[in-house]
Coordinates of C-alpha atoms and ligand atoms in Angstrom, one line a residue:
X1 CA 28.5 9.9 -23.8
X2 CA 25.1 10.2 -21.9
X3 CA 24.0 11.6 -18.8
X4 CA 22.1 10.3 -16.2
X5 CA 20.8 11.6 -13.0
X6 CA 18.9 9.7 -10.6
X7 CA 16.6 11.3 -8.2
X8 CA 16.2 9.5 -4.7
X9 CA 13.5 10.8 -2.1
X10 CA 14.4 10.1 1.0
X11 CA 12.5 10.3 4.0
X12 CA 14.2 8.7 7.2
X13 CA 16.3 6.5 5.3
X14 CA 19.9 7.2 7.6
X15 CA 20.2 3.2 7.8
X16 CA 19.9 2.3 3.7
X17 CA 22.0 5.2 1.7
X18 CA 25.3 4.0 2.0
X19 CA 24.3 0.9 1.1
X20 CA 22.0 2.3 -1.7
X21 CA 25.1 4.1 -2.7
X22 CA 27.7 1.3 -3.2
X23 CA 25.1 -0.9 -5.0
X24 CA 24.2 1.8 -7.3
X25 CA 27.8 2.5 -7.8
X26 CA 28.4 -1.6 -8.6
X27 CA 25.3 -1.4 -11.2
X28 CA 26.5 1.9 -13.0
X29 CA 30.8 2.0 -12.9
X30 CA 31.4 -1.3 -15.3
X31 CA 28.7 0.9 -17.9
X32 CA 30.9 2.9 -20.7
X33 CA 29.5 5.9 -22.5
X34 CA 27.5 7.4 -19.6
X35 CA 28.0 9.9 -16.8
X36 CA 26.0 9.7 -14.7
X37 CA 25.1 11.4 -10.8
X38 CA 22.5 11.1 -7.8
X39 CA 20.4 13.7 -6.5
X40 CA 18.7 13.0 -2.9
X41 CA 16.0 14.8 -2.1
X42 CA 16.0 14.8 1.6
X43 CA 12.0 15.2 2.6
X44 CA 11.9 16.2 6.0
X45 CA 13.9 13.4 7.2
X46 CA 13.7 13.7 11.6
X47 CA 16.6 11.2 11.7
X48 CA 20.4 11.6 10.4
X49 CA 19.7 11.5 6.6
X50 CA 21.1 14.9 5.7
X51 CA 23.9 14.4 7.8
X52 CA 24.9 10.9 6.0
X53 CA 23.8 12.3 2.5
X54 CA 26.1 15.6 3.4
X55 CA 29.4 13.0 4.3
X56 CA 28.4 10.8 1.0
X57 CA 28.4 14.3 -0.9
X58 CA 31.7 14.9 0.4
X59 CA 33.2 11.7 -0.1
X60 CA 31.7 11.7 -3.8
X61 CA 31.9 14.3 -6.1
X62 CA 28.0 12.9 -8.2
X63 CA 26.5 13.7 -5.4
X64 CA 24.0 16.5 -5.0
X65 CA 21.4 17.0 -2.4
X66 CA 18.3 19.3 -1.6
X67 CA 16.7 19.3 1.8
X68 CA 13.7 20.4 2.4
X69 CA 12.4 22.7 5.2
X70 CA 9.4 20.4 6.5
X71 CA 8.3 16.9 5.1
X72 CA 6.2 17.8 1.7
X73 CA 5.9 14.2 0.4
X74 CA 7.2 11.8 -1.8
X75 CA 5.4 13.1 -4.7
X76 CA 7.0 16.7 -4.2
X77 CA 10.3 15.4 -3.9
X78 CA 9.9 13.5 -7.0
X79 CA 9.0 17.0 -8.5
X80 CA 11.9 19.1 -7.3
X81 CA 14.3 16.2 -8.4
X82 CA 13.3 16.8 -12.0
X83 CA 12.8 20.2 -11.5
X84 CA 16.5 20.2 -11.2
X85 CA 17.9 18.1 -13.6
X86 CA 19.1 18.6 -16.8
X87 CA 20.6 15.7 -18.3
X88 CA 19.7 13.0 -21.0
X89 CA 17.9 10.6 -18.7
X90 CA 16.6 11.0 -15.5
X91 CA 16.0 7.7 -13.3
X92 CA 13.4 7.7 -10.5
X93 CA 14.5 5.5 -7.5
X94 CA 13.4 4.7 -3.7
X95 CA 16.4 4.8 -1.7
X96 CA 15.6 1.2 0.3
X97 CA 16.9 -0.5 -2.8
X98 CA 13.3 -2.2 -3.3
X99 CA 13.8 -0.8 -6.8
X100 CA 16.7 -3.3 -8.2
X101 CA 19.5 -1.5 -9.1
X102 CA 20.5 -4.4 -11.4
X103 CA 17.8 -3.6 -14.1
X104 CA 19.6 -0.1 -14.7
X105 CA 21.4 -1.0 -17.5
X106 CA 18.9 -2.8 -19.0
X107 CA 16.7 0.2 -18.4
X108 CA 19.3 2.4 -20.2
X109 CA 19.4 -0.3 -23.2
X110 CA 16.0 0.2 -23.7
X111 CA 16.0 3.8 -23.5
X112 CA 19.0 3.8 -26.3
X113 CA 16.9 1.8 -28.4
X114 CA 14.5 4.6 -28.5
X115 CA 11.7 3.8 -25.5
X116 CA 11.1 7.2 -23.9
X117 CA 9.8 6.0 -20.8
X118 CA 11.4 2.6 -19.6
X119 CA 9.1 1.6 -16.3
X120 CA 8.9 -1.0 -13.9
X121 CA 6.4 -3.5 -12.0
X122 CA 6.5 -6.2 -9.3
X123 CA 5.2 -9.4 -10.5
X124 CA 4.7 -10.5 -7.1
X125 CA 4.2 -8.6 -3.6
X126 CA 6.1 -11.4 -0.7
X127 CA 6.8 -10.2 1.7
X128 CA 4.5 -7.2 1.6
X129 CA 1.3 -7.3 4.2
X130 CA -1.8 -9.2 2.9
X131 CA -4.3 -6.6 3.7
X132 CA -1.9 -3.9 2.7
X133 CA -1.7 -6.2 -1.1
X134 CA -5.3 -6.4 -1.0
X135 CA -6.7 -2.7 -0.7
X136 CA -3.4 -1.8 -3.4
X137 CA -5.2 -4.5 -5.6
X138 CA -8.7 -2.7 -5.1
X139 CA -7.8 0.3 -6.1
X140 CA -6.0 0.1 -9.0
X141 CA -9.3 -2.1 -10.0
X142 CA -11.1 1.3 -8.8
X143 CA -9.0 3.8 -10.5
X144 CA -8.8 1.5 -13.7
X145 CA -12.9 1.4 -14.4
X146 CA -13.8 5.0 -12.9
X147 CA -10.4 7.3 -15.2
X148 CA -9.5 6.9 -18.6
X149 CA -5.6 6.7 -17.2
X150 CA -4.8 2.6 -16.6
X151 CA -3.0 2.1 -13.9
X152 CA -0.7 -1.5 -14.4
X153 CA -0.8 -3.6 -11.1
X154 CA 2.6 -3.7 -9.4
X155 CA 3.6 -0.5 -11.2
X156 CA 6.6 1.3 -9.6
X157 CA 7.7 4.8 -9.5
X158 CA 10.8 3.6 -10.8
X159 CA 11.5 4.6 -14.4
X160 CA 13.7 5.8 -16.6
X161 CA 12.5 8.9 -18.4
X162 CA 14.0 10.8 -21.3
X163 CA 14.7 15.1 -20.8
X164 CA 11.6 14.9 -23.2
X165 CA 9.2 12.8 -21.1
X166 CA 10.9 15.0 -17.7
X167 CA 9.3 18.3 -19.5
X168 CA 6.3 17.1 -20.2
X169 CA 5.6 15.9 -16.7
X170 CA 7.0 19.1 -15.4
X171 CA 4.3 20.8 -17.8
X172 CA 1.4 19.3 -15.5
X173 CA 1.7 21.6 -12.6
X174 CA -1.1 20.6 -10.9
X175 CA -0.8 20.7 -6.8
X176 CA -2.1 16.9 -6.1
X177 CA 0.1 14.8 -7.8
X178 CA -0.2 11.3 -8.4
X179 CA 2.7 10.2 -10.5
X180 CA 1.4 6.5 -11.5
X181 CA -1.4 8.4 -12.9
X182 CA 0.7 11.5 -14.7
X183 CA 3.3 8.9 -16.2
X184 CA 0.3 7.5 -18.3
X185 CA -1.6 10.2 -19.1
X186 CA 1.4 12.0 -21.0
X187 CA 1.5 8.8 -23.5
X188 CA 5.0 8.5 -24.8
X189 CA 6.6 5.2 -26.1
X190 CA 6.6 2.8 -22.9
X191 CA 8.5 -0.5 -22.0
X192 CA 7.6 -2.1 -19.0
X193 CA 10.1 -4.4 -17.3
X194 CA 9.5 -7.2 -14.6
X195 CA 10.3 -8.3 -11.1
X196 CA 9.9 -10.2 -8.0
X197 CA 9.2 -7.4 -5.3
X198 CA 12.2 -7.4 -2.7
X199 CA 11.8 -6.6 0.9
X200 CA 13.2 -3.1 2.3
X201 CA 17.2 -3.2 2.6
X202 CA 17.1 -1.9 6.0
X203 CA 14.8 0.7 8.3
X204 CA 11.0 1.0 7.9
X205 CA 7.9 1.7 5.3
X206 CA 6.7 5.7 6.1
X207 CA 3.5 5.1 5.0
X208 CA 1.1 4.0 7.4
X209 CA -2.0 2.5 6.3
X210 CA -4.3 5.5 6.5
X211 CA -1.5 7.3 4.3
X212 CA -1.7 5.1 1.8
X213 CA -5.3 5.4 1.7
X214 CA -5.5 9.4 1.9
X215 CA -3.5 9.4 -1.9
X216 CA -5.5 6.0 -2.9
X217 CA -8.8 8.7 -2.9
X218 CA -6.7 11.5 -4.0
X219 CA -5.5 9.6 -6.6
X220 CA -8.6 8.6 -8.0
X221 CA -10.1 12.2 -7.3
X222 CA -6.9 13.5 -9.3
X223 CA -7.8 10.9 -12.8
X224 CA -11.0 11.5 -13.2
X225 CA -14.3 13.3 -12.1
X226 CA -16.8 9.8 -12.6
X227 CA -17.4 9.9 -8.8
X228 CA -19.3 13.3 -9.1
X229 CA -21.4 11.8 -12.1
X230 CA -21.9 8.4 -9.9
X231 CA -23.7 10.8 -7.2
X232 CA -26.3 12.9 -10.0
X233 CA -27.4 9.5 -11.5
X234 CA -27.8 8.4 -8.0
X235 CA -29.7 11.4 -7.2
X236 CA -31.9 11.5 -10.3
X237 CA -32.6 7.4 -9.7
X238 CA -34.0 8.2 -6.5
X239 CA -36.4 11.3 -7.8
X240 CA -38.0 8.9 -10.2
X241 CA -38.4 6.3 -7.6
X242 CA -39.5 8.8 -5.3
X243 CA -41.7 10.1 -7.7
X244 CA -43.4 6.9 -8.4
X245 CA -44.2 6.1 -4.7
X246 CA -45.6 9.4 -4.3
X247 CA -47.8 8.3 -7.4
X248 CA -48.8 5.4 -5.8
X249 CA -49.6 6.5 -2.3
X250 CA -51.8 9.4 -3.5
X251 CA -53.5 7.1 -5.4
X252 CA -53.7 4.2 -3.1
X253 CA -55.2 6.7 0.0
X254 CA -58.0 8.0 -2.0
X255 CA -59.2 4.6 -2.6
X256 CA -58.4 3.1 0.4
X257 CA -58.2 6.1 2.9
X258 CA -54.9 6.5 5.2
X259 CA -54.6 3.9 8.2
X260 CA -51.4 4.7 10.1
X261 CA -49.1 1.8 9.4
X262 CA -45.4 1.8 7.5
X263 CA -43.7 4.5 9.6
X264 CA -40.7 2.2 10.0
X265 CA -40.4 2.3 5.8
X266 CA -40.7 5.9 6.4
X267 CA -37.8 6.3 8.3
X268 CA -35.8 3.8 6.6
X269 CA -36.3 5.6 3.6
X270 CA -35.2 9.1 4.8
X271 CA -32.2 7.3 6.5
X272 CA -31.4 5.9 3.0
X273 CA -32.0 8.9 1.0
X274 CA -30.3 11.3 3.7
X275 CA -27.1 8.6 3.5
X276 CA -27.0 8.8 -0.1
X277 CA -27.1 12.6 0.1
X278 CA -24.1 12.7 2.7
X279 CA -22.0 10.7 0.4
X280 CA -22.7 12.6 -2.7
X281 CA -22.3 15.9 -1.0
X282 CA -18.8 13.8 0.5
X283 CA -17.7 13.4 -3.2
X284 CA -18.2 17.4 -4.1
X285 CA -16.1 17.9 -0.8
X286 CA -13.5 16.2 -1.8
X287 CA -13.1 17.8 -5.1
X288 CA -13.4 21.4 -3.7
X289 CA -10.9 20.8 -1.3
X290 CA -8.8 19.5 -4.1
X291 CA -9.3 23.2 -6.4
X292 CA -9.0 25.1 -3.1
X293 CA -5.7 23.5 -2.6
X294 CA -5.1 24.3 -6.4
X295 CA -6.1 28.0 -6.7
X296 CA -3.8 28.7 -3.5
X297 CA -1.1 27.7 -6.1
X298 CA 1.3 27.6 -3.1
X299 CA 5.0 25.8 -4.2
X300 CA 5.2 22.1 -4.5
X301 CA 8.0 22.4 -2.0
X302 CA 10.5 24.6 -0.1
X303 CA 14.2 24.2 0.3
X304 CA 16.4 24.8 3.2
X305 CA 19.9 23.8 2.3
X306 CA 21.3 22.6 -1.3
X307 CA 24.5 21.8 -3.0
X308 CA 23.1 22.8 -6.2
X309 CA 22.3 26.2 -7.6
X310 CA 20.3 25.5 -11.1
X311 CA 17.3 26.8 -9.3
Ligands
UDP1 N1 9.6 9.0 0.9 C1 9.7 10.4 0.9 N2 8.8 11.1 1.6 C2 7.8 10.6 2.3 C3 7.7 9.1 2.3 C4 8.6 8.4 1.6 O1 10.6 10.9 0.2 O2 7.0 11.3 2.9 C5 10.6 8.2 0.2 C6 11.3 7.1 1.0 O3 12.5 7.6 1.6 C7 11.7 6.1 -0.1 C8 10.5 6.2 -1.0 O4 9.9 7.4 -0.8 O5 12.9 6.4 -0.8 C9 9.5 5.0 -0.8 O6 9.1 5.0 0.5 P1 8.8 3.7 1.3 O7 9.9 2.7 1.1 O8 8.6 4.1 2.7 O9 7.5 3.2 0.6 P2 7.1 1.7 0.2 O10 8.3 1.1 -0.6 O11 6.8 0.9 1.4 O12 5.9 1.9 -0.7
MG2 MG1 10.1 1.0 0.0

C-alpha cells in the first residue's frame, strides 16, 4: 500500500472543484495498493471556494483543507501543500482539470518503477491566447540561455514527486519561488510525460497578463544573476569606446582646431549612454528588491482556518 496526497491551489475556483473532485475520484478508486487524499489550499479565494471545499470535506473523509488569510500566490500554496504532507508521493495539480487527471496512474507507474520526479508538458497550447503563447515561448528561450536551470517548453506544475524530492524542495527556502526553476535545479531522476493542452473546465485564468510577466522577470532574476554581468560588460564596452573618441577628438582639435558642429551626436550619445545606465542600474534594482524581500524572511504564507493539525 502507498500513499498519495495531492495538493490543489485554489484561487476562485467555486465553479470547477466538484467537478475536479469526481474526476479525480474516477482516475484514482479502480487503482489498488494506494491510499491516497487531497489537500486544497484555498489562496485567498473572494468567491465561495472555502465554503464548497468545507461541504466536499464533509461529504469526504480524504479531504483536508488550508485557507489562507489573504491571497499569497500560487507558488506559496504550492509550498504549504508540501509543507504538510507526509506521505509516499505527493502530486501537484491545478484544480481547473487542465492537468489530466487520466495520466495519474501512469504517473504513479512511473514513480513505482523508480522515477523520483514524474512531470508533465503540453505538446501544444489551442486554445490558449497567441500573444499570451508567444511571450511564454520567449521567455523560456530567455531563461534557458541566461541560468544554468533548463526550463522544458510546455512544462507544467503538475508532477508527481517522491517524500525524497518533497524534502529537498522544501530545503530551498528562498522567499521568490519559481517552481519550474526549483524542480530542475534539485536534479533527481526525471520522466517527462506528454499532452495536448486542454481548455479550463469551468470559471476563469487569475493571471492577467502583467502577472504573468511580473514572475516571467522574477523568475529569471530568481535562476540566475547573468543580467547583472550583461550590464558591467555593457558598461566597460562603452568606457573603451568612450575612451577612444576622447582619443580621437583631442587629437583631431589640435590639428584642426574646434568648429562648433556635432552637438546633435552629443546629445544622442548621452541619451544613449544615460539609457544604458538606467537599465543597468534597473537590473541591480531588481535584485535588491529581491534580497530585501529575502532578509525580511517573513512566512511564505499565513493560515486562517485548517482541518489539519501537522503544523
Ligand atoms: N492559483 C492560486 N493562487 C493564485 C492564482 C492561481 O492558487 O493566486 C491556482 C488556481 O486556482 C489553479 C492554479 O493555481 O488551481 C492555476 O491557475 P490558473 O488556471 O488560473 O492558471 P493557468 O492554468 O491559466 O496558467
Ligand atoms: Mg488553468
Amino acid at each position: 500500500m502507498v500513499s498519495l496526497k495531492i495538493i490543489v491551489p485554489c484561487y476562485d475556483e467555486e465553479k470547477t472543484l466538484d467537478i475536479f473532485y469526481n474526476e479525480i475520484s474516477t482516475a484514482l478508486n479502480n487503482l489498488n495498493n494506494i491510499h491516497w487524499s487531497v489537500l486544497f489550499i484555498n489562496d485567498g479565494s473572494k468567491d465561495n471556494t472555502l465554503q464548497i471545499i468545507k461541504n466536499l470535506s464533509i461529504n469526504y473523509e480524504n479531504i483536508e483543507y488550508l485557507s489562507f488569510s489573504r491571497n499569497f500566490g500560487k507558488e506559496s500554496a504550492i509550498y504549504a501543500g508540501l509543507e504538510n504532507s507526509t506521505e509516499d508521493y505527493v502530486l501537484i495539480m491545478d484544480a481547473d482539470l487542465q492537468d489530466p487527471p487520466h495520466l495519474i496512474p501512469e504517473m504513479l507507474k512511473n514513480a513505482s518503477m523508480g522515477y523520483d520526479i514524474v512531470s508533465t508538458r503540453r505538446v501544444s497550447r489551442k486554445g490558449e491566447p497567441i500573444v499570451r503563447s508567444f511571450f511564454a515561448r520567449v521567455f523560456n528561450k530567455l531563461i534557458n540561455l541566461l541560468s544554468d536551470v533548463e526550463i522544458v517548453d510546455g512544462a507544467r506544475d503538475y508532477k508527481l514527486i517522491t517524500a525524497e524530492v518533497k524534502d529537498s524542495v522544501l530545503g530551498l527556502k528562498e522567499y521568490n519561488r519559481f517552481s519550474k526553476g526549483i524542480f530542475q535545479w534539485i536534479g533527481f531522476k526525471n520522466k517527462w510525460i506528454e499532452y495536448e493542452n486542454i481548455e479550463r473546465s469551468a470559471g476563469e485564468t487569475s493571471w492577467s497578463f502583467w502577472s504573468l510577466f511580473k514572475y516571467s522577470i522574477s523568475g529569471i532574476i530568481s535562476f540566475t544573476t547573468a543580467p547583472l554581468h550583461v550590464s558591467t560588460i555593457i558598461g566597460i564596452l562603452f568606457a573603451i569606446i568612450s575612451f577612444i573618441l576622447i582619443v580621437i577628438i583631442v587629437i583631431k582639435t589640435l590639428l584642426f582646431g574646434d568648429p562648433v558642429d556635432g552637438w546633435p551626436s552629443t546629445i544622442s550619445i548621452i541619451l544613449f549612454v544615460g539609457g544604458i545606465q538606467l537599465f543597468a542600474i534597473g537590473i541591480l534594482g531588481q535584485y535588491i528588491s529581491k534580497i530585501y524581500l529575502e532578509v525580511k524572511n517573513r512566512p511564505h504564507y499565513i493560515i486562517k482556518e485548517k482541518n489539519i493539525d501537522n503544523k
